[in-house]
Amino acid sequence: MRNELDVPLAYSSPQNPVIITCAITGHRTTRAMAPVPFTPEEQAIEAEGAVAAGASVIHLHVREDDGGECFRVDRYEAAIKAILARVPDVIIEISTRGTNAVGVDTGHTLALTPKMWGARAELKPELCSLNPGSLNLGDAIFCNSPPDVAAQAARIYENGLMPECDIFDVGQLESVLELVRRGVLHLPMRLLFVLGSQGGVSASPRNLLHMVEMVPAGVSWTVLGTGRFNFPTAAIGIALGGHVRTGFEDTTYIAPGVKAKSNAELVARLARMAEDYGRPVATPEQAREIIGLKRRANGQSFAPMKYVA
Ligand code: ZN
């Protein structure tokens, strides 16, 4: 079987290590919902616990001390510095919350200005989320126009980062593949399938399988189910050879009706699931190998990956 790009399917070996990503904070989880970290030091402590439990990637939003949403570059820098001081090997993925989210101060794109990370090699994220399409999310419009997506992709590459394309629906994956064909996006990249959002694709095995069958070979994919779908969806992702994500951005429950005490507790459950299935938990170095981050040359760009026929 071949997919739309006429390359072999992306099922990786079911024995491959599982990359666990932990979204420790998110942009809207409140203290009423979970003991979510807001300050850089709180985030560093939570990241350290998550890494000890098996996470190799930290997906990072920053917040003000009172929990308010924040897009300031200095706040990102402070958070990354604090996290790397405790867990120097971890992979950091920053989020910019889309390109033009309606109802959000558009200053958020300041989190990724041209070449802003270029001079900060020692204090640098490796991945940056990219939202390749628009859709209704809950009661809001999540708006990422094609020109904005292309501009954001260019900023990501200018900064020497690899994009993680956040896929909320099948059509968004089609759009990403088209952007690869046009040369706007390059392989390797990372794909994140978000299942269970209101307005996005629902968290069914069939939906995930359909999207996985379209993934080009050699491209790593991660899946997250929102809320109560987090662990059931992770089980399917692990079985299909993919990678998984959890954290207070995605879910605040460790079991039905039972709140999680920490991000580490959520990560530990995914680690147990992977190991019970027979897949080891990836170290950060293994994760870099699997994602393709080691292809990054001179800290600025990635050696392009050819499609494998
Ligand atoms: Zn996020």
mmCIF file of C-alpha atoms and ligand atoms in Angstrom:
data_model
loop_
_atom_site.group_PDB
_atom_site.id
_atom_site.type_symbol
_atom_site.label_atom_id
_atom_site.label_comp_id
_atom_site.label_asym_id
_atom_site.label_seq_id
_atom_site.Cartn_x
_atom_site.Cartn_y
_atom_site.Cartn_z
ATOM 1 C CA MET A 1 0.000 0.000 0.000
ATOM 2 C CA ARG A 2 1.139 3.501 -0.745
ATOM 3 C CA ASN A 3 -0.159 6.835 0.336
ATOM 4 C CA GLU A 4 -0.815 10.100 -1.436
ATOM 5 C CA LEU A 5 2.886 10.892 -1.725
ATOM 6 C CA ASP A 6 3.509 7.453 -3.243
ATOM 7 C CA VAL A 7 5.821 6.371 -0.486
ATOM 8 C CA PRO A 8 5.664 3.364 1.829
ATOM 9 C CA LEU A 9 3.395 3.577 4.815
ATOM 10 C CA ALA A 10 4.674 5.046 8.029
ATOM 11 C CA TYR A 11 4.049 2.111 10.342
ATOM 12 C CA SER A 12 7.212 1.925 12.352
ATOM 13 C CA SER A 13 8.382 -1.231 14.000
ATOM 14 C CA PRO A 14 6.107 -2.082 16.912
ATOM 15 C CA GLN A 15 9.268 -2.579 18.975
ATOM 16 C CA ASN A 16 10.509 0.978 18.410
ATOM 17 C CA PRO A 17 10.950 3.180 21.471
ATOM 18 C CA VAL A 18 7.955 5.356 22.304
ATOM 19 C CA ILE A 19 8.556 9.102 22.490
ATOM 20 C CA ILE A 20 6.493 10.559 25.308
ATOM 21 C CA THR A 21 5.798 14.276 25.017
ATOM 22 C CA CYS A 22 4.550 16.144 28.062
ATOM 23 C CA ALA A 23 2.569 19.356 27.623
ATOM 24 C CA ILE A 24 3.165 20.560 31.156
ATOM 25 C CA THR A 25 1.209 23.836 31.174
ATOM 26 C CA GLY A 26 -0.951 24.609 28.152
ATOM 27 C CA HIS A 27 -2.598 27.944 27.587
ATOM 28 C CA ARG A 28 -5.814 27.642 29.521
ATOM 29 C CA THR A 29 -5.526 24.968 32.222
ATOM 30 C CA THR A 30 -6.294 26.651 35.551
ATOM 31 C CA ARG A 31 -5.265 25.930 39.128
ATOM 32 C CA ALA A 32 -8.883 24.991 39.777
ATOM 33 C CA MET A 33 -8.451 22.199 37.248
ATOM 34 C CA ALA A 34 -4.968 20.939 38.143
ATOM 35 C CA PRO A 35 -1.722 21.903 39.927
ATOM 36 C CA VAL A 36 -0.467 23.349 36.659
ATOM 37 C CA PRO A 37 2.904 25.145 36.693
ATOM 38 C CA PHE A 38 2.936 28.846 35.728
ATOM 39 C CA THR A 39 6.328 30.328 36.666
ATOM 40 C CA PRO A 40 9.595 29.247 35.006
ATOM 41 C CA GLU A 41 10.771 27.570 38.210
ATOM 42 C CA GLU A 42 7.477 25.752 38.643
ATOM 43 C CA GLN A 43 7.681 24.634 35.035
ATOM 44 C CA ALA A 44 11.247 23.421 35.528
ATOM 45 C CA ILE A 45 10.247 21.334 38.540
ATOM 46 C CA GLU A 46 7.321 19.804 36.636
ATOM 47 C CA ALA A 47 9.524 19.165 33.587
ATOM 48 C CA GLU A 48 12.126 17.440 35.737
ATOM 49 C CA GLY A 49 9.470 15.150 37.172
ATOM 50 C CA ALA A 50 8.013 14.437 33.750
ATOM 51 C CA VAL A 51 11.433 13.567 32.332
ATOM 52 C CA ALA A 52 12.187 11.293 35.279
ATOM 53 C CA ALA A 53 8.912 9.518 34.545
ATOM 54 C CA GLY A 54 9.764 9.003 30.868
ATOM 55 C CA ALA A 55 9.112 12.183 28.886
ATOM 56 C CA SER A 56 11.745 13.146 26.318
ATOM 57 C CA VAL A 57 9.951 16.174 24.827
ATOM 58 C CA ILE A 58 8.477 19.095 26.788
ATOM 59 C CA HIS A 59 5.775 20.994 24.899
ATOM 60 C CA LEU A 60 5.946 24.511 26.296
ATOM 61 C CA HIS A 61 3.491 27.352 26.675
ATOM 62 C CA VAL A 62 4.436 30.142 29.047
ATOM 63 C CA ARG A 63 2.125 31.949 31.433
ATOM 64 C CA GLU A 64 2.258 34.956 33.691
ATOM 65 C CA ASP A 65 2.721 34.369 37.417
ATOM 66 C CA ASP A 66 -1.046 34.617 37.884
ATOM 67 C CA GLY A 67 -1.717 32.143 35.080
ATOM 68 C CA GLY A 68 -2.535 34.703 32.396
ATOM 69 C CA GLU A 69 -1.644 33.719 28.874
ATOM 70 C CA CYS A 70 1.762 35.018 27.842
ATOM 71 C CA PHE A 71 3.692 35.244 24.574
ATOM 72 C CA ARG A 72 6.698 37.243 25.749
ATOM 73 C CA VAL A 73 10.040 36.116 24.426
ATOM 74 C CA ASP A 74 11.778 36.799 27.740
ATOM 75 C CA ARG A 75 9.320 34.527 29.474
ATOM 76 C CA TYR A 76 10.102 31.731 27.030
ATOM 77 C CA GLU A 77 13.786 32.303 27.599
ATOM 78 C CA ALA A 78 13.394 32.205 31.375
ATOM 79 C CA ALA A 79 11.336 29.015 31.208
ATOM 80 C CA ILE A 80 13.735 27.263 28.843
ATOM 81 C CA LYS A 81 16.735 28.306 30.938
ATOM 82 C CA ALA A 82 15.124 26.985 34.113
ATOM 83 C CA ILE A 83 14.089 23.719 32.479
ATOM 84 C CA LEU A 84 17.466 23.050 30.862
ATOM 85 C CA ALA A 85 19.202 23.767 34.173
ATOM 86 C CA ARG A 86 17.369 20.776 35.645
ATOM 87 C CA VAL A 87 17.079 18.495 32.592
ATOM 88 C CA PRO A 88 19.747 19.567 30.086
ATOM 89 C CA ASP A 89 19.087 16.786 27.570
ATOM 90 C CA VAL A 90 15.366 17.232 27.144
ATOM 91 C CA ILE A 91 13.907 18.340 23.809
ATOM 92 C CA ILE A 92 11.904 21.549 24.080
ATOM 93 C CA GLU A 93 9.059 22.323 21.750
ATOM 94 C CA ILE A 94 7.609 25.807 21.943
ATOM 95 C CA SER A 95 4.035 26.650 21.041
ATOM 96 C CA THR A 96 2.980 29.861 19.386
ATOM 97 C CA ARG A 97 -0.746 29.150 19.629
ATOM 98 C CA GLY A 98 -1.417 29.346 15.931
ATOM 99 C CA THR A 99 -0.782 32.215 13.580
ATOM 100 C CA ASN A 100 -3.803 34.413 14.139
ATOM 101 C CA ALA A 101 -6.133 32.932 16.704
ATOM 102 C CA VAL A 102 -9.322 34.969 16.792
ATOM 103 C CA GLY A 103 -9.842 36.671 20.104
ATOM 104 C CA VAL A 104 -6.170 36.480 21.030
ATOM 105 C CA ASP A 105 -3.772 39.409 21.065
ATOM 106 C CA THR A 106 -1.866 38.979 17.826
ATOM 107 C CA GLY A 107 1.304 39.858 19.699
ATOM 108 C CA HIS A 108 1.599 36.120 20.242
ATOM 109 C CA THR A 109 3.549 35.744 17.032
ATOM 110 C CA LEU A 110 6.341 37.584 18.843
ATOM 111 C CA ALA A 111 7.107 34.230 20.351
ATOM 112 C CA LEU A 112 8.753 33.471 17.035
ATOM 113 C CA THR A 113 10.266 36.477 15.329
ATOM 114 C CA PRO A 114 12.766 36.085 12.496
ATOM 115 C CA LYS A 115 16.057 34.587 13.625
ATOM 116 C CA MET A 116 15.246 35.233 17.280
ATOM 117 C CA TRP A 117 16.699 31.920 18.378
ATOM 118 C CA GLY A 118 19.691 31.998 16.053
ATOM 119 C CA ALA A 119 21.981 33.750 18.529
ATOM 120 C CA ARG A 120 20.867 31.616 21.426
ATOM 121 C CA ALA A 121 22.328 28.252 20.545
ATOM 122 C CA GLU A 122 22.762 27.294 24.181
ATOM 123 C CA LEU A 123 19.222 28.290 25.016
ATOM 124 C CA LYS A 124 17.262 27.027 22.142
ATOM 125 C CA PRO A 125 14.169 24.981 21.584
ATOM 126 C CA GLU A 126 14.383 22.347 18.850
ATOM 127 C CA LEU A 127 10.749 22.033 17.816
ATOM 128 C CA CYS A 128 7.995 24.570 17.246
ATOM 129 C CA SER A 129 4.339 23.799 16.759
ATOM 130 C CA LEU A 130 2.773 24.897 13.484
ATOM 131 C CA ASN A 131 -0.968 24.971 12.946
ATOM 132 C CA PRO A 132 -1.497 24.261 9.258
ATOM 133 C CA GLY A 133 -5.192 25.018 8.994
ATOM 134 C CA SER A 134 -8.286 26.655 10.409
ATOM 135 C CA LEU A 135 -11.316 25.160 12.048
ATOM 136 C CA ASN A 136 -14.011 25.770 14.621
ATOM 137 C CA LEU A 137 -12.677 24.706 18.017
ATOM 138 C CA GLY A 138 -15.367 24.679 20.648
ATOM 139 C CA ASP A 139 -17.021 28.086 20.421
ATOM 140 C CA ALA A 140 -14.047 29.790 18.770
ATOM 141 C CA ILE A 141 -12.550 30.022 15.330
ATOM 142 C CA PHE A 142 -8.981 28.785 15.191
ATOM 143 C CA CYS A 143 -7.768 30.816 12.260
ATOM 144 C CA ASN A 144 -4.550 30.023 10.391
ATOM 145 C CA SER A 145 -4.730 31.349 6.843
ATOM 146 C CA PRO A 146 -2.549 29.841 4.089
ATOM 147 C CA PRO A 147 -0.299 32.945 3.858
ATOM 148 C CA ASP A 148 0.095 33.025 7.640
ATOM 149 C CA VAL A 149 0.928 29.316 7.718
ATOM 150 C CA ALA A 150 3.584 29.767 5.025
ATOM 151 C CA ALA A 151 5.050 32.752 6.878
ATOM 152 C CA GLN A 152 5.092 30.892 10.154
ATOM 153 C CA ALA A 153 6.772 27.888 8.499
ATOM 154 C CA ALA A 154 9.438 30.203 7.097
ATOM 155 C CA ARG A 155 10.011 31.723 10.556
ATOM 156 C CA ILE A 156 10.375 28.263 12.062
ATOM 157 C CA TYR A 157 13.045 27.302 9.525
ATOM 158 C CA GLU A 158 14.805 30.687 9.837
ATOM 159 C CA ASN A 159 15.153 29.966 13.510
ATOM 160 C CA GLY A 160 16.672 26.542 12.873
ATOM 161 C CA LEU A 161 13.703 24.742 14.377
ATOM 162 C CA MET A 162 11.743 21.791 13.107
ATOM 163 C CA PRO A 163 7.989 22.229 12.734
ATOM 164 C CA GLU A 164 5.540 20.009 14.480
ATOM 165 C CA CYS A 165 2.361 20.202 12.451
ATOM 166 C CA ASP A 166 -0.696 19.976 14.672
ATOM 167 C CA ILE A 167 -3.375 18.071 12.781
ATOM 168 C CA PHE A 168 -6.942 18.416 14.029
ATOM 169 C CA ASP A 169 -8.655 16.902 11.001
ATOM 170 C CA VAL A 170 -7.918 14.797 7.946
ATOM 171 C CA GLY A 171 -8.024 17.758 5.573
ATOM 172 C CA GLN A 172 -5.288 19.464 7.560
ATOM 173 C CA LEU A 173 -3.025 16.479 6.971
ATOM 174 C CA GLU A 174 -3.810 16.682 3.250
ATOM 175 C CA SER A 175 -2.843 20.369 3.405
ATOM 176 C CA VAL A 176 0.472 19.568 5.088
ATOM 177 C CA LEU A 177 1.311 16.989 2.420
ATOM 178 C CA GLU A 178 0.487 19.561 -0.245
ATOM 179 C CA LEU A 179 2.792 22.085 1.457
ATOM 180 C CA VAL A 180 5.541 19.443 1.354
ATOM 181 C CA ARG A 181 4.955 18.964 -2.367
ATOM 182 C CA ARG A 182 5.172 22.724 -2.896
ATOM 183 C CA GLY A 183 8.365 23.012 -0.868
ATOM 184 C CA VAL A 184 6.854 25.214 1.853
ATOM 185 C CA LEU A 185 7.424 22.437 4.376
ATOM 186 C CA HIS A 186 10.296 19.985 4.326
ATOM 187 C CA LEU A 187 10.824 16.484 5.601
ATOM 188 C CA PRO A 188 11.698 15.436 8.204
ATOM 189 C CA MET A 189 9.027 17.056 10.273
ATOM 190 C CA ARG A 190 6.941 15.971 13.179
ATOM 191 C CA LEU A 191 3.211 15.357 13.019
ATOM 192 C CA LEU A 192 0.855 15.602 15.970
ATOM 193 C CA PHE A 193 -2.627 14.174 15.600
ATOM 194 C CA VAL A 194 -5.062 15.836 17.990
ATOM 195 C CA LEU A 195 -8.125 13.669 18.470
ATOM 196 C CA GLY A 196 -11.262 14.483 20.402
ATOM 197 C CA SER A 197 -11.402 18.270 20.150
ATOM 198 C CA GLN A 198 -14.857 19.689 19.605
ATOM 199 C CA GLY A 199 -14.701 20.703 15.945
ATOM 200 C CA GLY A 200 -11.799 18.421 15.116
ATOM 201 C CA VAL A 201 -11.693 14.752 14.278
ATOM 202 C CA SER A 202 -13.121 12.483 16.981
ATOM 203 C CA ALA A 203 -10.993 10.063 18.966
ATOM 204 C CA SER A 204 -11.807 6.836 17.151
ATOM 205 C CA PRO A 205 -9.294 4.151 16.131
ATOM 206 C CA ARG A 206 -10.568 4.367 12.572
ATOM 207 C CA ASN A 207 -9.859 8.092 12.350
ATOM 208 C CA LEU A 208 -6.324 7.659 13.647
ATOM 209 C CA LEU A 209 -5.612 4.702 11.385
ATOM 210 C CA HIS A 210 -6.836 6.623 8.360
ATOM 211 C CA MET A 211 -4.443 9.488 9.064
ATOM 212 C CA VAL A 212 -1.512 7.232 9.938
ATOM 213 C CA GLU A 213 -1.878 5.508 6.568
ATOM 214 C CA MET A 214 -1.245 8.867 4.888
ATOM 215 C CA VAL A 215 1.983 9.623 6.762
ATOM 216 C CA PRO A 216 5.129 9.505 4.618
ATOM 217 C CA ALA A 217 7.703 6.925 5.636
ATOM 218 C CA GLY A 218 10.341 8.224 7.988
ATOM 219 C CA VAL A 219 8.088 10.923 9.448
ATOM 220 C CA SER A 220 7.387 10.458 13.140
ATOM 221 C CA TRP A 221 3.863 10.962 14.360
ATOM 222 C CA THR A 222 2.501 11.540 17.821
ATOM 223 C CA VAL A 223 -1.091 11.292 18.921
ATOM 224 C CA LEU A 224 -2.955 12.925 21.752
ATOM 225 C CA GLY A 225 -6.529 12.376 22.773
ATOM 226 C CA THR A 226 -8.061 15.272 24.625
ATOM 227 C CA GLY A 227 -9.470 14.875 28.117
ATOM 228 C CA ARG A 228 -10.913 11.457 28.813
ATOM 229 C CA PHE A 229 -9.669 10.220 25.452
ATOM 230 C CA ASN A 230 -6.014 10.730 26.414
ATOM 231 C CA PHE A 231 -5.141 7.231 27.649
ATOM 232 C CA PRO A 232 -7.415 5.177 25.336
ATOM 233 C CA THR A 233 -6.019 7.066 22.330
ATOM 234 C CA ALA A 234 -2.456 6.580 23.559
ATOM 235 C CA ALA A 235 -3.061 2.834 23.694
ATOM 236 C CA ILE A 236 -4.015 2.815 20.017
ATOM 237 C CA GLY A 237 -1.057 5.022 19.118
ATOM 238 C CA ILE A 238 1.355 2.727 20.943
ATOM 239 C CA ALA A 239 -0.105 -0.317 19.182
ATOM 240 C CA LEU A 240 0.248 1.356 15.777
ATOM 241 C CA GLY A 241 3.915 2.149 16.344
ATOM 242 C CA GLY A 242 3.432 5.859 16.987
ATOM 243 C CA HIS A 243 4.322 8.210 19.804
ATOM 244 C CA VAL A 244 2.160 9.722 22.510
ATOM 245 C CA ARG A 245 1.489 12.915 24.417
ATOM 246 C CA THR A 246 -0.061 13.787 27.738
ATOM 247 C CA GLY A 247 0.227 16.564 30.331
ATOM 248 C CA PHE A 248 -1.985 19.121 32.007
ATOM 249 C CA GLU A 249 -2.595 20.852 28.675
ATOM 250 C CA ASP A 250 -4.329 17.727 27.418
ATOM 251 C CA THR A 251 -5.915 16.080 30.441
ATOM 252 C CA THR A 252 -6.124 16.600 34.188
ATOM 253 C CA TYR A 253 -7.373 13.142 35.145
ATOM 254 C CA ILE A 254 -5.222 10.084 35.807
ATOM 255 C CA ALA A 255 -8.301 7.837 35.852
ATOM 256 C CA PRO A 256 -12.066 8.372 35.544
ATOM 257 C CA GLY A 257 -13.019 10.760 38.349
ATOM 258 C CA VAL A 258 -9.469 10.878 39.749
ATOM 259 C CA LYS A 259 -7.431 14.064 39.303
ATOM 260 C CA ALA A 260 -3.737 13.746 38.470
ATOM 261 C CA LYS A 261 -1.368 15.152 41.109
ATOM 262 C CA SER A 262 1.370 16.059 38.634
ATOM 263 C CA ASN A 263 2.467 15.900 35.032
ATOM 264 C CA ALA A 264 4.856 13.147 36.084
ATOM 265 C CA GLU A 265 1.957 10.970 37.176
ATOM 266 C CA LEU A 266 0.388 11.275 33.714
ATOM 267 C CA VAL A 267 3.694 10.511 31.985
ATOM 268 C CA ALA A 268 4.345 7.531 34.235
ATOM 269 C CA ARG A 269 1.054 5.998 33.178
ATOM 270 C CA LEU A 270 1.954 6.301 29.491
ATOM 271 C CA ALA A 271 5.391 4.839 30.226
ATOM 272 C CA ARG A 272 3.799 1.836 31.909
ATOM 273 C CA MET A 273 1.420 1.376 28.973
ATOM 274 C CA ALA A 274 4.307 1.413 26.488
ATOM 275 C CA GLU A 275 6.401 -1.017 28.490
ATOM 276 C CA ASP A 276 3.467 -3.355 29.068
ATOM 277 C CA TYR A 277 2.985 -3.401 25.314
ATOM 278 C CA GLY A 278 6.646 -4.267 24.792
ATOM 279 C CA ARG A 279 7.964 -0.921 23.589
ATOM 280 C CA PRO A 280 10.700 0.806 25.587
ATOM 281 C CA VAL A 281 10.386 4.484 26.489
ATOM 282 C CA ALA A 282 12.648 6.661 24.314
ATOM 283 C CA THR A 283 15.464 8.666 25.825
ATOM 284 C CA PRO A 284 15.882 12.233 24.507
ATOM 285 C CA GLU A 285 18.752 11.065 22.294
ATOM 286 C CA GLN A 286 16.649 8.241 20.861
ATOM 287 C CA ALA A 287 13.838 10.714 20.349
ATOM 288 C CA ARG A 288 16.154 13.030 18.386
ATOM 289 C CA GLU A 289 17.147 10.094 16.205
ATOM 290 C CA ILE A 290 13.551 9.034 15.563
ATOM 291 C CA ILE A 291 12.227 12.546 14.914
ATOM 292 C CA GLY A 292 15.151 13.413 12.671
ATOM 293 C CA LEU A 293 16.479 16.269 14.797
ATOM 294 C CA LYS A 294 20.009 14.950 14.389
ATOM 295 C CA ARG A 295 19.804 16.006 10.785
ATOM 296 C CA ARG A 296 20.004 19.598 11.905
ATOM 297 C CA ALA A 297 23.169 21.001 10.403
ATOM 298 C CA ASN A 298 25.083 23.931 11.941
ATOM 299 C CA GLY A 299 22.171 24.713 14.190
ATOM 300 C CA GLN A 300 20.280 26.517 11.464
ATOM 301 C CA SER A 301 18.703 24.159 8.994
ATOM 302 C CA PHE A 302 17.870 20.569 8.370
ATOM 303 C CA ALA A 303 19.402 18.387 5.718
ATOM 304 C CA PRO A 304 16.436 17.623 3.505
ATOM 305 C CA MET A 305 15.169 14.073 3.551
ATOM 306 C CA LYS A 306 14.355 12.455 0.250
ATOM 307 C CA TYR A 307 11.205 10.457 -0.127
ATOM 308 C CA VAL A 308 12.017 6.769 0.053
ATOM 309 C CA ALA A 309 10.544 5.043 -2.965
HETATM 310 ZN ZN ZN B 1 0.058 23.492 23.203
#
